Amino acid sequence: MESPTLADWVGDVESFSSHQWQHKPAVFTPETLASPFDLDELDAAFDSGLLRTPYLEMVRSNKVTVPTEAYTTSRVVNGATHHGFADRAKVVGLLRAGATLLLRHVDQWHRPTADLVARLSGELDRRVEAFFFVTPADGQGLAIHRNDADVFALQVAGRKTWYVHGAPTTADWSLGELPDDEDSPQLLRGVPKPGNVLYIPRGFAHRAVGEAGLSAHPSLTIRDICLRDLTAALRQCLTEDLDIPARPLGEAAITDACATLLSHARAKLDTIAPHDLRHSARAAQTQTRQPGGEAPPPETFTATARNWSSDTPGAKRTGLASVVRAWHRLRGTRRGTA
């Protein structure tokens, strides 16, 4: 199945870009939009036996940390004990007690979600990450907070009441939880139904409380560039094509390297426009490749087995006859040294 496009999420993309994008929150009702990850896929992830920390976490909004051993178990593999494997019974018990289940970076381990993230990242020219929240009625996973990302939340089960407040008033705003007496104006109070999409612009304060049933939604975060990204991009631009030894020997060589570096940076700086720096930062953030330089898709094991040939290095056939010959050689060697 082909991954949904941005239009599948918000309808008229031009209208969304003009009126909502990074301006105000909104709830959309797509005609047909299926999440690549839902409660069935969550069960499949637990059934696989491979889901573990740090990809899952249990959280509460009352600033009480849920210890990992409360929702994970240990296993002995090859004689060594390994911790952090998801324990479904423990997770369900904590959900019943009001905690929220948070799955991190679902795009890193769930292929359909990775395809969706890649498609939206290409459309938006920004890095996209996928999370998944499961919250019981009256439960609240996170206190009111601000994210350094635009957020799309697709309700797939149950209901949640969302409270979205205003944007930061200054450019030096902080991420994370806000004081309980947050007084920025409330812009949206909504209870999305399964199939509805909630959009929250970057930096807008928000919180959500379980309304009915076991609420579940994938959350797509769209990261934008910040000062750190611009600084890294500027450093990359200023040092492109720089020919200086990595480890100059002696004070004279170090002084020469300083002079060359400064001269090179000054010359480069005159050629860099603001849009060049922005493009460089975005390209680094999304790991964009230049046209024609796209890497081929990784070879699957099925294709590798199908195309395997006897002249492949390390692929010599080791049938019964070769095993017998090796055994006779070994026995002969032992007799000769006895």
C-alpha positions as YAML, in Angstrom:
chain: A
units: angstrom
residues:
- id: 1
  name: MET
  ca: [0.00, 0.00, 0.00]
- id: 2
  name: GLU
  ca: [1.32, 3.42, -0.95]
- id: 3
  name: SER
  ca: [2.10, 5.76, 1.94]
- id: 4
  name: PRO
  ca: [-0.31, 8.69, 2.48]
- id: 5
  name: THR
  ca: [0.69, 12.10, 1.19]
- id: 6
  name: LEU
  ca: [0.37, 15.40, 3.04]
- id: 7
  name: ALA
  ca: [-2.90, 16.00, 1.15]
- id: 8
  name: ASP
  ca: [-4.29, 12.78, 2.64]
- id: 9
  name: TRP
  ca: [-3.70, 14.24, 6.10]
- id: 10
  name: VAL
  ca: [-4.84, 17.87, 5.68]
- id: 11
  name: GLY
  ca: [-6.88, 17.99, 2.47]
- id: 12
  name: ASP
  ca: [-6.12, 21.19, 0.56]
- id: 13
  name: VAL
  ca: [-2.34, 21.59, 1.01]
- id: 14
  name: GLU
  ca: [-2.31, 25.16, -0.32]
- id: 15
  name: SER
  ca: [-4.98, 26.23, 2.16]
- id: 16
  name: PHE
  ca: [-3.20, 24.42, 4.99]
- id: 17
  name: SER
  ca: [0.10, 26.10, 4.12]
- id: 18
  name: SER
  ca: [-1.54, 29.53, 4.05]
- id: 19
  name: HIS
  ca: [-3.77, 29.33, 7.12]
- id: 20
  name: GLN
  ca: [-2.60, 26.65, 9.56]
- id: 21
  name: TRP
  ca: [1.06, 25.74, 8.98]
- id: 22
  name: GLN
  ca: [3.02, 27.19, 11.92]
- id: 23
  name: HIS
  ca: [0.15, 29.66, 12.54]
- id: 24
  name: LYS
  ca: [-2.71, 27.95, 14.37]
- id: 25
  name: PRO
  ca: [-3.88, 24.49, 15.47]
- id: 26
  name: ALA
  ca: [-6.60, 22.65, 13.58]
- id: 27
  name: VAL
  ca: [-8.52, 19.38, 13.42]
- id: 28
  name: PHE
  ca: [-8.95, 17.71, 10.02]
- id: 29
  name: THR
  ca: [-11.35, 14.96, 8.98]
- id: 30
  name: PRO
  ca: [-9.76, 13.04, 6.11]
- id: 31
  name: GLU
  ca: [-12.06, 10.95, 3.95]
- id: 32
  name: THR
  ca: [-9.84, 7.89, 4.10]
- id: 33
  name: LEU
  ca: [-6.62, 7.84, 6.07]
- id: 34
  name: ALA
  ca: [-5.31, 4.64, 7.61]
- id: 35
  name: SER
  ca: [-2.46, 4.70, 10.08]
- id: 36
  name: PRO
  ca: [0.39, 2.31, 9.28]
- id: 37
  name: PHE
  ca: [0.67, 1.70, 13.03]
- id: 38
  name: ASP
  ca: [-2.33, 0.97, 15.27]
- id: 39
  name: LEU
  ca: [-3.23, -1.27, 18.20]
- id: 40
  name: ASP
  ca: [-3.01, -4.40, 16.03]
- id: 41
  name: GLU
  ca: [0.52, -3.42, 14.99]
- id: 42
  name: LEU
  ca: [1.29, -2.70, 18.63]
- id: 43
  name: ASP
  ca: [0.27, -6.25, 19.51]
- id: 44
  name: ALA
  ca: [2.44, -7.54, 16.67]
- id: 45
  name: ALA
  ca: [5.39, -5.58, 18.02]
- id: 46
  name: PHE
  ca: [4.92, -7.20, 21.44]
- id: 47
  name: ASP
  ca: [4.42, -10.62, 19.83]
- id: 48
  name: SER
  ca: [7.74, -10.30, 18.01]
- id: 49
  name: GLY
  ca: [9.55, -10.39, 21.32]
- id: 50
  name: LEU
  ca: [12.05, -7.79, 20.13]
- id: 51
  name: LEU
  ca: [10.42, -4.59, 21.42]
- id: 52
  name: ARG
  ca: [12.56, -3.12, 24.17]
- id: 53
  name: THR
  ca: [13.84, 0.08, 25.72]
- id: 54
  name: PRO
  ca: [14.62, 2.76, 24.72]
- id: 55
  name: TYR
  ca: [11.86, 2.32, 22.12]
- id: 56
  name: LEU
  ca: [9.16, 2.03, 24.77]
- id: 57
  name: GLU
  ca: [8.53, 4.07, 27.88]
- id: 58
  name: MET
  ca: [5.74, 4.49, 30.42]
- id: 59
  name: VAL
  ca: [5.05, 8.07, 31.53]
- id: 60
  name: ARG
  ca: [2.82, 10.04, 33.89]
- id: 61
  name: SER
  ca: [2.01, 13.73, 33.94]
- id: 62
  name: ASN
  ca: [2.36, 14.06, 37.73]
- id: 63
  name: LYS
  ca: [6.16, 14.16, 37.49]
- id: 64
  name: VAL
  ca: [6.40, 10.59, 38.83]
- id: 65
  name: THR
  ca: [9.04, 8.59, 36.94]
- id: 66
  name: VAL
  ca: [7.96, 5.07, 36.02]
- id: 67
  name: PRO
  ca: [11.04, 2.83, 36.44]
- id: 68
  name: THR
  ca: [11.84, 0.64, 33.43]
- id: 69
  name: GLU
  ca: [11.67, -2.56, 35.46]
- id: 70
  name: ALA
  ca: [7.99, -1.79, 36.11]
- id: 71
  name: TYR
  ca: [7.13, -2.47, 32.46]
- id: 72
  name: THR
  ca: [10.00, -4.60, 31.14]
- id: 73
  name: THR
  ca: [11.53, -8.00, 31.81]
- id: 74
  name: SER
  ca: [14.97, -9.61, 31.52]
- id: 75
  name: ARG
  ca: [16.08, -12.51, 29.36]
- id: 76
  name: VAL
  ca: [19.07, -14.79, 29.31]
- id: 77
  name: VAL
  ca: [20.66, -14.95, 25.85]
- id: 78
  name: ASN
  ca: [23.78, -17.03, 25.29]
- id: 79
  name: GLY
  ca: [24.38, -17.22, 29.02]
- id: 80
  name: ALA
  ca: [24.18, -13.44, 29.60]
- id: 81
  name: THR
  ca: [21.27, -11.54, 31.15]
- id: 82
  name: HIS
  ca: [19.82, -8.71, 29.05]
- id: 83
  name: HIS
  ca: [17.34, -6.19, 30.41]
- id: 84
  name: GLY
  ca: [14.66, -3.91, 29.00]
- id: 85
  name: PHE
  ca: [12.40, -6.24, 26.98]
- id: 86
  name: ALA
  ca: [8.76, -5.14, 26.84]
- id: 87
  name: ASP
  ca: [6.42, -7.04, 29.16]
- id: 88
  name: ARG
  ca: [2.83, -6.76, 27.89]
- id: 89
  name: ALA
  ca: [1.20, -7.84, 31.16]
- id: 90
  name: LYS
  ca: [3.13, -5.19, 33.10]
- id: 91
  name: VAL
  ca: [2.34, -2.53, 30.48]
- id: 92
  name: VAL
  ca: [-1.39, -3.30, 30.55]
- id: 93
  name: GLY
  ca: [-1.33, -3.20, 34.34]
- id: 94
  name: LEU
  ca: [0.24, 0.26, 34.31]
- id: 95
  name: LEU
  ca: [-2.26, 1.45, 31.69]
- id: 96
  name: ARG
  ca: [-5.08, 0.35, 33.98]
- id: 97
  name: ALA
  ca: [-3.39, 2.33, 36.75]
- id: 98
  name: GLY
  ca: [-3.41, 5.51, 34.64]
- id: 99
  name: ALA
  ca: [0.03, 5.55, 33.03]
- id: 100
  name: THR
  ca: [0.61, 6.26, 29.32]
- id: 101
  name: LEU
  ca: [2.58, 4.04, 26.95]
- id: 102
  name: LEU
  ca: [4.96, 5.91, 24.66]
- id: 103
  name: LEU
  ca: [6.72, 4.24, 21.74]
- id: 104
  name: ARG
  ca: [9.66, 6.23, 20.42]
- id: 105
  name: HIS
  ca: [10.96, 6.49, 16.85]
- id: 106
  name: VAL
  ca: [8.56, 3.90, 15.44]
- id: 107
  name: ASP
  ca: [9.94, 4.77, 11.98]
- id: 108
  name: GLN
  ca: [13.27, 3.18, 12.96]
- id: 109
  name: TRP
  ca: [11.81, -0.31, 13.44]
- id: 110
  name: HIS
  ca: [8.44, -0.45, 11.62]
- id: 111
  name: ARG
  ca: [8.80, -0.44, 7.85]
- id: 112
  name: PRO
  ca: [5.35, 0.96, 6.83]
- id: 113
  name: THR
  ca: [5.83, 3.84, 9.27]
- id: 114
  name: ALA
  ca: [9.32, 4.42, 7.91]
- id: 115
  name: ASP
  ca: [7.85, 4.66, 4.39]
- id: 116
  name: LEU
  ca: [5.28, 7.21, 5.57]
- id: 117
  name: VAL
  ca: [7.94, 9.28, 7.34]
- id: 118
  name: ALA
  ca: [10.19, 9.23, 4.27]
- id: 119
  name: ARG
  ca: [7.37, 10.41, 2.03]
- id: 120
  name: LEU
  ca: [6.32, 13.29, 4.29]
- id: 121
  name: SER
  ca: [9.93, 14.27, 4.89]
- id: 122
  name: GLY
  ca: [10.40, 14.60, 1.14]
- id: 123
  name: GLU
  ca: [7.24, 16.68, 0.76]
- id: 124
  name: LEU
  ca: [8.00, 19.00, 3.67]
- id: 125
  name: ASP
  ca: [11.79, 19.13, 3.24]
- id: 126
  name: ARG
  ca: [12.18, 18.53, 6.97]
- id: 127
  name: ARG
  ca: [13.11, 15.66, 9.24]
- id: 128
  name: VAL
  ca: [10.05, 13.70, 10.38]
- id: 129
  name: GLU
  ca: [9.91, 11.26, 13.31]
- id: 130
  name: ALA
  ca: [7.11, 8.96, 14.45]
- id: 131
  name: PHE
  ca: [5.90, 8.23, 17.98]
- id: 132
  name: PHE
  ca: [2.90, 6.30, 19.30]
- id: 133
  name: PHE
  ca: [0.86, 7.07, 22.43]
- id: 134
  name: VAL
  ca: [-1.62, 4.85, 24.28]
- id: 135
  name: THR
  ca: [-3.50, 6.54, 27.14]
- id: 136
  name: PRO
  ca: [-6.38, 5.30, 29.33]
- id: 137
  name: ALA
  ca: [-9.45, 7.37, 30.09]
- id: 138
  name: ASP
  ca: [-8.62, 10.21, 32.53]
- id: 139
  name: GLY
  ca: [-4.91, 9.51, 31.99]
- id: 140
  name: GLN
  ca: [-2.46, 12.20, 30.96]
- id: 141
  name: GLY
  ca: [0.98, 11.20, 29.73]
- id: 142
  name: LEU
  ca: [2.63, 14.61, 29.60]
- id: 143
  name: ALA
  ca: [1.91, 17.84, 31.45]
- id: 144
  name: ILE
  ca: [1.37, 20.99, 29.40]
- id: 145
  name: HIS
  ca: [4.52, 21.46, 27.32]
- id: 146
  name: ARG
  ca: [6.06, 22.88, 24.14]
- id: 147
  name: ASN
  ca: [7.70, 20.83, 21.37]
- id: 148
  name: ASP
  ca: [10.44, 21.93, 19.02]
- id: 149
  name: ALA
  ca: [8.42, 20.47, 16.16]
- id: 150
  name: ASP
  ca: [5.12, 20.72, 14.32]
- id: 151
  name: VAL
  ca: [2.93, 17.76, 15.25]
- id: 152
  name: PHE
  ca: [0.32, 15.68, 13.43]
- id: 153
  name: ALA
  ca: [-1.68, 13.31, 15.67]
- id: 154
  name: LEU
  ca: [-3.96, 10.76, 14.00]
- id: 155
  name: GLN
  ca: [-6.55, 9.32, 16.39]
- id: 156
  name: VAL
  ca: [-6.84, 5.56, 15.78]
- id: 157
  name: ALA
  ca: [-8.71, 4.36, 18.88]
- id: 158
  name: GLY
  ca: [-10.63, 5.86, 21.79]
- id: 159
  name: ARG
  ca: [-10.75, 9.60, 22.40]
- id: 160
  name: LYS
  ca: [-8.62, 12.28, 23.97]
- id: 161
  name: THR
  ca: [-9.38, 15.86, 24.93]
- id: 162
  name: TRP
  ca: [-6.68, 18.16, 23.59]
- id: 163
  name: TYR
  ca: [-5.95, 21.61, 24.98]
- id: 164
  name: VAL
  ca: [-3.77, 23.76, 22.71]
- id: 165
  name: HIS
  ca: [-2.53, 27.16, 23.87]
- id: 166
  name: GLY
  ca: [-0.69, 30.01, 22.16]
- id: 167
  name: ALA
  ca: [2.74, 30.26, 20.64]
- id: 168
  name: PRO
  ca: [5.84, 31.49, 22.51]
- id: 169
  name: THR
  ca: [6.03, 35.26, 22.82]
- id: 170
  name: THR
  ca: [9.84, 35.43, 22.46]
- id: 171
  name: ALA
  ca: [12.40, 33.67, 20.30]
- id: 172
  name: ASP
  ca: [14.33, 32.29, 23.29]
- id: 173
  name: TRP
  ca: [11.51, 30.00, 24.41]
- id: 174
  name: SER
  ca: [12.30, 26.73, 26.14]
- id: 175
  name: LEU
  ca: [11.24, 23.18, 25.35]
- id: 176
  name: GLY
  ca: [9.48, 20.81, 27.71]
- id: 177
  name: GLU
  ca: [7.03, 21.16, 30.54]
- id: 178
  name: LEU
  ca: [5.57, 24.52, 31.51]
- id: 179
  name: PRO
  ca: [4.43, 25.78, 34.91]
- id: 180
  name: ASP
  ca: [1.04, 24.49, 36.01]
- id: 181
  name: ASP
  ca: [-0.29, 28.05, 35.88]
- id: 182
  name: GLU
  ca: [0.44, 28.47, 32.16]
- id: 183
  name: ASP
  ca: [-1.70, 31.43, 31.17]
- id: 184
  name: SER
  ca: [-1.23, 31.71, 27.40]
- id: 185
  name: PRO
  ca: [-4.60, 31.88, 25.60]
- id: 186
  name: GLN
  ca: [-6.30, 28.57, 24.83]
- id: 187
  name: LEU
  ca: [-6.76, 28.35, 21.06]
- id: 188
  name: LEU
  ca: [-8.30, 24.90, 20.72]
- id: 189
  name: ARG
  ca: [-10.14, 22.41, 22.87]
- id: 190
  name: GLY
  ca: [-11.06, 19.37, 20.86]
- id: 191
  name: VAL
  ca: [-11.90, 15.69, 21.14]
- id: 192
  name: PRO
  ca: [-10.78, 14.09, 17.86]
- id: 193
  name: LYS
  ca: [-12.62, 10.94, 16.85]
- id: 194
  name: PRO
  ca: [-10.86, 7.93, 15.35]
- id: 195
  name: GLY
  ca: [-9.80, 8.97, 11.85]
- id: 196
  name: ASN
  ca: [-9.41, 12.67, 12.77]
- id: 197
  name: VAL
  ca: [-6.07, 14.46, 12.48]
- id: 198
  name: LEU
  ca: [-4.97, 17.12, 14.96]
- id: 199
  name: TYR
  ca: [-2.31, 19.62, 13.89]
- id: 200
  name: ILE
  ca: [-0.29, 21.54, 16.51]
- id: 201
  name: PRO
  ca: [2.20, 24.16, 15.28]
- id: 202
  name: ARG
  ca: [5.75, 24.20, 16.54]
- id: 203
  name: GLY
  ca: [6.13, 25.70, 20.00]
- id: 204
  name: PHE
  ca: [2.40, 25.92, 20.79]
- id: 205
  name: ALA
  ca: [1.78, 24.75, 24.37]
- id: 206
  name: HIS
  ca: [-0.49, 21.71, 24.66]
- id: 207
  name: ARG
  ca: [-1.63, 18.76, 26.75]
- id: 208
  name: ALA
  ca: [-4.03, 15.86, 26.25]
- id: 209
  name: VAL
  ca: [-6.21, 13.85, 28.63]
- id: 210
  name: GLY
  ca: [-7.80, 10.48, 27.89]
- id: 211
  name: GLU
  ca: [-11.53, 10.98, 27.31]
- id: 212
  name: ALA
  ca: [-13.02, 7.56, 26.58]
- id: 213
  name: GLY
  ca: [-11.76, 4.03, 26.12]
- id: 214
  name: LEU
  ca: [-8.10, 3.30, 25.50]
- id: 215
  name: SER
  ca: [-6.95, 6.25, 23.41]
- id: 216
  name: ALA
  ca: [-4.22, 5.60, 20.82]
- id: 217
  name: HIS
  ca: [-2.61, 7.83, 18.24]
- id: 218
  name: PRO
  ca: [0.57, 7.97, 16.18]
- id: 219
  name: SER
  ca: [2.26, 11.34, 16.49]
- id: 220
  name: LEU
  ca: [4.38, 12.64, 13.60]
- id: 221
  name: THR
  ca: [6.83, 15.35, 14.63]
- id: 222
  name: ILE
  ca: [8.22, 17.62, 11.90]
- id: 223
  name: ARG
  ca: [11.55, 19.05, 13.03]
- id: 224
  name: ASP
  ca: [12.67, 22.46, 11.81]
- id: 225
  name: ILE
  ca: [16.17, 23.88, 11.85]
- id: 226
  name: CYS
  ca: [17.45, 25.75, 14.89]
- id: 227
  name: LEU
  ca: [20.58, 27.73, 15.74]
- id: 228
  name: ARG
  ca: [22.57, 24.55, 16.29]
- id: 229
  name: ASP
  ca: [21.72, 23.34, 12.79]
- id: 230
  name: LEU
  ca: [22.60, 26.71, 11.25]
- id: 231
  name: THR
  ca: [25.90, 26.84, 13.13]
- id: 232
  name: ALA
  ca: [26.84, 23.35, 11.96]
- id: 233
  name: ALA
  ca: [25.88, 24.24, 8.38]
- id: 234
  name: LEU
  ca: [27.96, 27.43, 8.51]
- id: 235
  name: ARG
  ca: [30.97, 25.49, 9.76]
- id: 236
  name: GLN
  ca: [30.52, 23.00, 6.92]
- id: 237
  name: CYS
  ca: [30.23, 25.77, 4.33]
- id: 238
  name: LEU
  ca: [33.27, 27.65, 5.62]
- id: 239
  name: THR
  ca: [35.51, 24.59, 5.60]
- id: 240
  name: GLU
  ca: [34.52, 23.13, 2.22]
- id: 241
  name: ASP
  ca: [37.51, 22.48, -0.09]
- id: 242
  name: LEU
  ca: [39.92, 23.39, 2.73]
- id: 243
  name: ASP
  ca: [43.35, 21.85, 2.28]
- id: 244
  name: ILE
  ca: [45.07, 21.87, 5.68]
- id: 245
  name: PRO
  ca: [46.85, 18.93, 7.34]
- id: 246
  name: ALA
  ca: [44.70, 17.34, 10.01]
- id: 247
  name: ARG
  ca: [47.51, 17.50, 12.59]
- id: 248
  name: PRO
  ca: [50.02, 20.29, 11.88]
- id: 249
  name: LEU
  ca: [53.44, 19.63, 13.43]
- id: 250
  name: GLY
  ca: [54.99, 22.40, 15.50]
- id: 251
  name: GLU
  ca: [54.03, 25.97, 16.34]
- id: 252
  name: ALA
  ca: [54.99, 27.38, 12.94]
- id: 253
  name: ALA
  ca: [52.77, 24.86, 11.11]
- id: 254
  name: ILE
  ca: [49.88, 25.53, 13.49]
- id: 255
  name: THR
  ca: [50.21, 29.30, 12.92]
- id: 256
  name: ASP
  ca: [50.22, 28.74, 9.15]
- id: 257
  name: ALA
  ca: [47.13, 26.55, 9.47]
- id: 258
  name: CYS
  ca: [45.36, 29.32, 11.43]
- id: 259
  name: ALA
  ca: [46.21, 31.89, 8.76]
- id: 260
  name: THR
  ca: [45.04, 29.58, 5.95]
- id: 261
  name: LEU
  ca: [41.81, 28.73, 7.77]
- id: 262
  name: LEU
  ca: [40.96, 32.39, 8.44]
- id: 263
  name: SER
  ca: [41.74, 33.43, 4.89]
- id: 264
  name: HIS
  ca: [39.65, 30.56, 3.48]
- id: 265
  name: ALA
  ca: [36.72, 31.32, 5.80]
- id: 266
  name: ARG
  ca: [36.71, 35.04, 4.94]
- id: 267
  name: ALA
  ca: [36.67, 34.27, 1.21]
- id: 268
  name: LYS
  ca: [33.89, 31.69, 1.63]
- id: 269
  name: LEU
  ca: [31.81, 33.95, 3.86]
- id: 270
  name: ASP
  ca: [31.43, 36.51, 1.09]
- id: 271
  name: THR
  ca: [29.86, 33.85, -1.15]
- id: 272
  name: ILE
  ca: [27.25, 32.48, 1.30]
- id: 273
  name: ALA
  ca: [23.75, 33.98, 1.17]
- id: 274
  name: PRO
  ca: [21.09, 33.39, 3.87]
- id: 275
  name: HIS
  ca: [19.12, 31.02, 1.64]
- id: 276
  name: ASP
  ca: [22.31, 29.01, 0.97]
- id: 277
  name: LEU
  ca: [22.83, 28.53, 4.69]
- id: 278
  name: ARG
  ca: [19.20, 27.58, 5.24]
- id: 279
  name: HIS
  ca: [19.31, 25.07, 2.38]
- id: 280
  name: SER
  ca: [22.54, 23.54, 3.68]
- id: 281
  name: ALA
  ca: [21.10, 23.17, 7.19]
- id: 282
  name: ARG
  ca: [17.89, 21.57, 5.91]
- id: 283
  name: ALA
  ca: [19.81, 19.21, 3.64]
- id: 284
  name: ALA
  ca: [21.97, 18.06, 6.53]
- id: 285
  name: GLN
  ca: [18.92, 17.65, 8.77]
- id: 286
  name: THR
  ca: [17.04, 15.46, 6.30]
- id: 287
  name: GLN
  ca: [20.17, 13.74, 4.97]
- id: 288
  name: THR
  ca: [19.18, 14.83, 1.49]
- id: 289
  name: ARG
  ca: [21.33, 13.41, -1.32]
- id: 290
  name: GLN
  ca: [22.21, 15.31, -4.45]
- id: 291
  name: PRO
  ca: [20.33, 14.36, -7.66]
- id: 292
  name: GLY
  ca: [21.76, 11.21, -9.16]
- id: 293
  name: GLY
  ca: [23.49, 10.31, -5.92]
- id: 294
  name: GLU
  ca: [20.67, 8.35, -4.32]
- id: 295
  name: ALA
  ca: [21.76, 5.08, -2.80]
- id: 296
  name: PRO
  ca: [20.10, 1.92, -4.14]
- id: 297
  name: PRO
  ca: [17.70, 0.16, -1.74]
- id: 298
  name: PRO
  ca: [19.47, -2.35, 0.52]
- id: 299
  name: GLU
  ca: [19.56, -5.91, -0.77]
- id: 300
  name: THR
  ca: [17.18, -8.20, 1.07]
- id: 301
  name: PHE
  ca: [18.22, -11.60, 2.38]
- id: 302
  name: THR
  ca: [15.66, -13.24, 0.10]
- id: 303
  name: ALA
  ca: [17.21, -11.57, -2.94]
- id: 304
  name: THR
  ca: [20.69, -12.42, -1.68]
- id: 305
  name: ALA
  ca: [19.76, -16.10, -1.40]
- id: 306
  name: ARG
  ca: [18.13, -16.07, -4.83]
- id: 307
  name: ASN
  ca: [21.17, -14.52, -6.49]
- id: 308
  name: TRP
  ca: [23.79, -16.41, -4.52]
- id: 309
  name: SER
  ca: [26.33, -18.17, -6.75]
- id: 310
  name: SER
  ca: [29.10, -20.69, -6.10]
- id: 311
  name: ASP
  ca: [31.75, -18.17, -7.15]
- id: 312
  name: THR
  ca: [30.67, -15.70, -4.47]
- id: 313
  name: PRO
  ca: [33.52, -15.25, -1.97]
- id: 314
  name: GLY
  ca: [32.88, -17.44, 1.04]
- id: 315
  name: ALA
  ca: [30.07, -19.28, -0.72]
- id: 316
  name: LYS
  ca: [31.92, -22.50, -1.69]
- id: 317
  name: ARG
  ca: [29.74, -25.53, -1.33]
- id: 318
  name: THR
  ca: [30.52, -27.65, 1.69]
- id: 319
  name: GLY
  ca: [28.63, -30.84, 1.01]
- id: 320
  name: LEU
  ca: [29.06, -34.20, 2.77]
- id: 321
  name: ALA
  ca: [32.06, -35.22, 0.59]
- id: 322
  name: SER
  ca: [34.06, -32.13, 1.51]
- id: 323
  name: VAL
  ca: [33.24, -32.65, 5.20]
- id: 324
  name: VAL
  ca: [34.48, -36.26, 4.98]
- id: 325
  name: ARG
  ca: [37.70, -35.16, 3.25]
- id: 326
  name: ALA
  ca: [38.31, -32.55, 5.93]
- id: 327
  name: TRP
  ca: [37.73, -35.16, 8.63]
- id: 328
  name: HIS
  ca: [40.23, -37.61, 7.04]
- id: 329
  name: ARG
  ca: [42.84, -34.86, 6.73]
- id: 330
  name: LEU
  ca: [42.38, -34.00, 10.39]
- id: 331
  name: ARG
  ca: [42.73, -37.63, 11.47]
- id: 332
  name: GLY
  ca: [45.83, -38.06, 9.31]
- id: 333
  name: THR
  ca: [47.43, -35.00, 10.83]
- id: 334
  name: ARG
  ca: [46.77, -36.26, 14.35]
- id: 335
  name: ARG
  ca: [48.24, -39.70, 13.57]
- id: 336
  name: GLY
  ca: [51.34, -38.13, 12.09]
- id: 337
  name: THR
  ca: [51.95, -36.15, 15.24]
- id: 338
  name: ALA
  ca: [51.13, -38.94, 17.66]
...
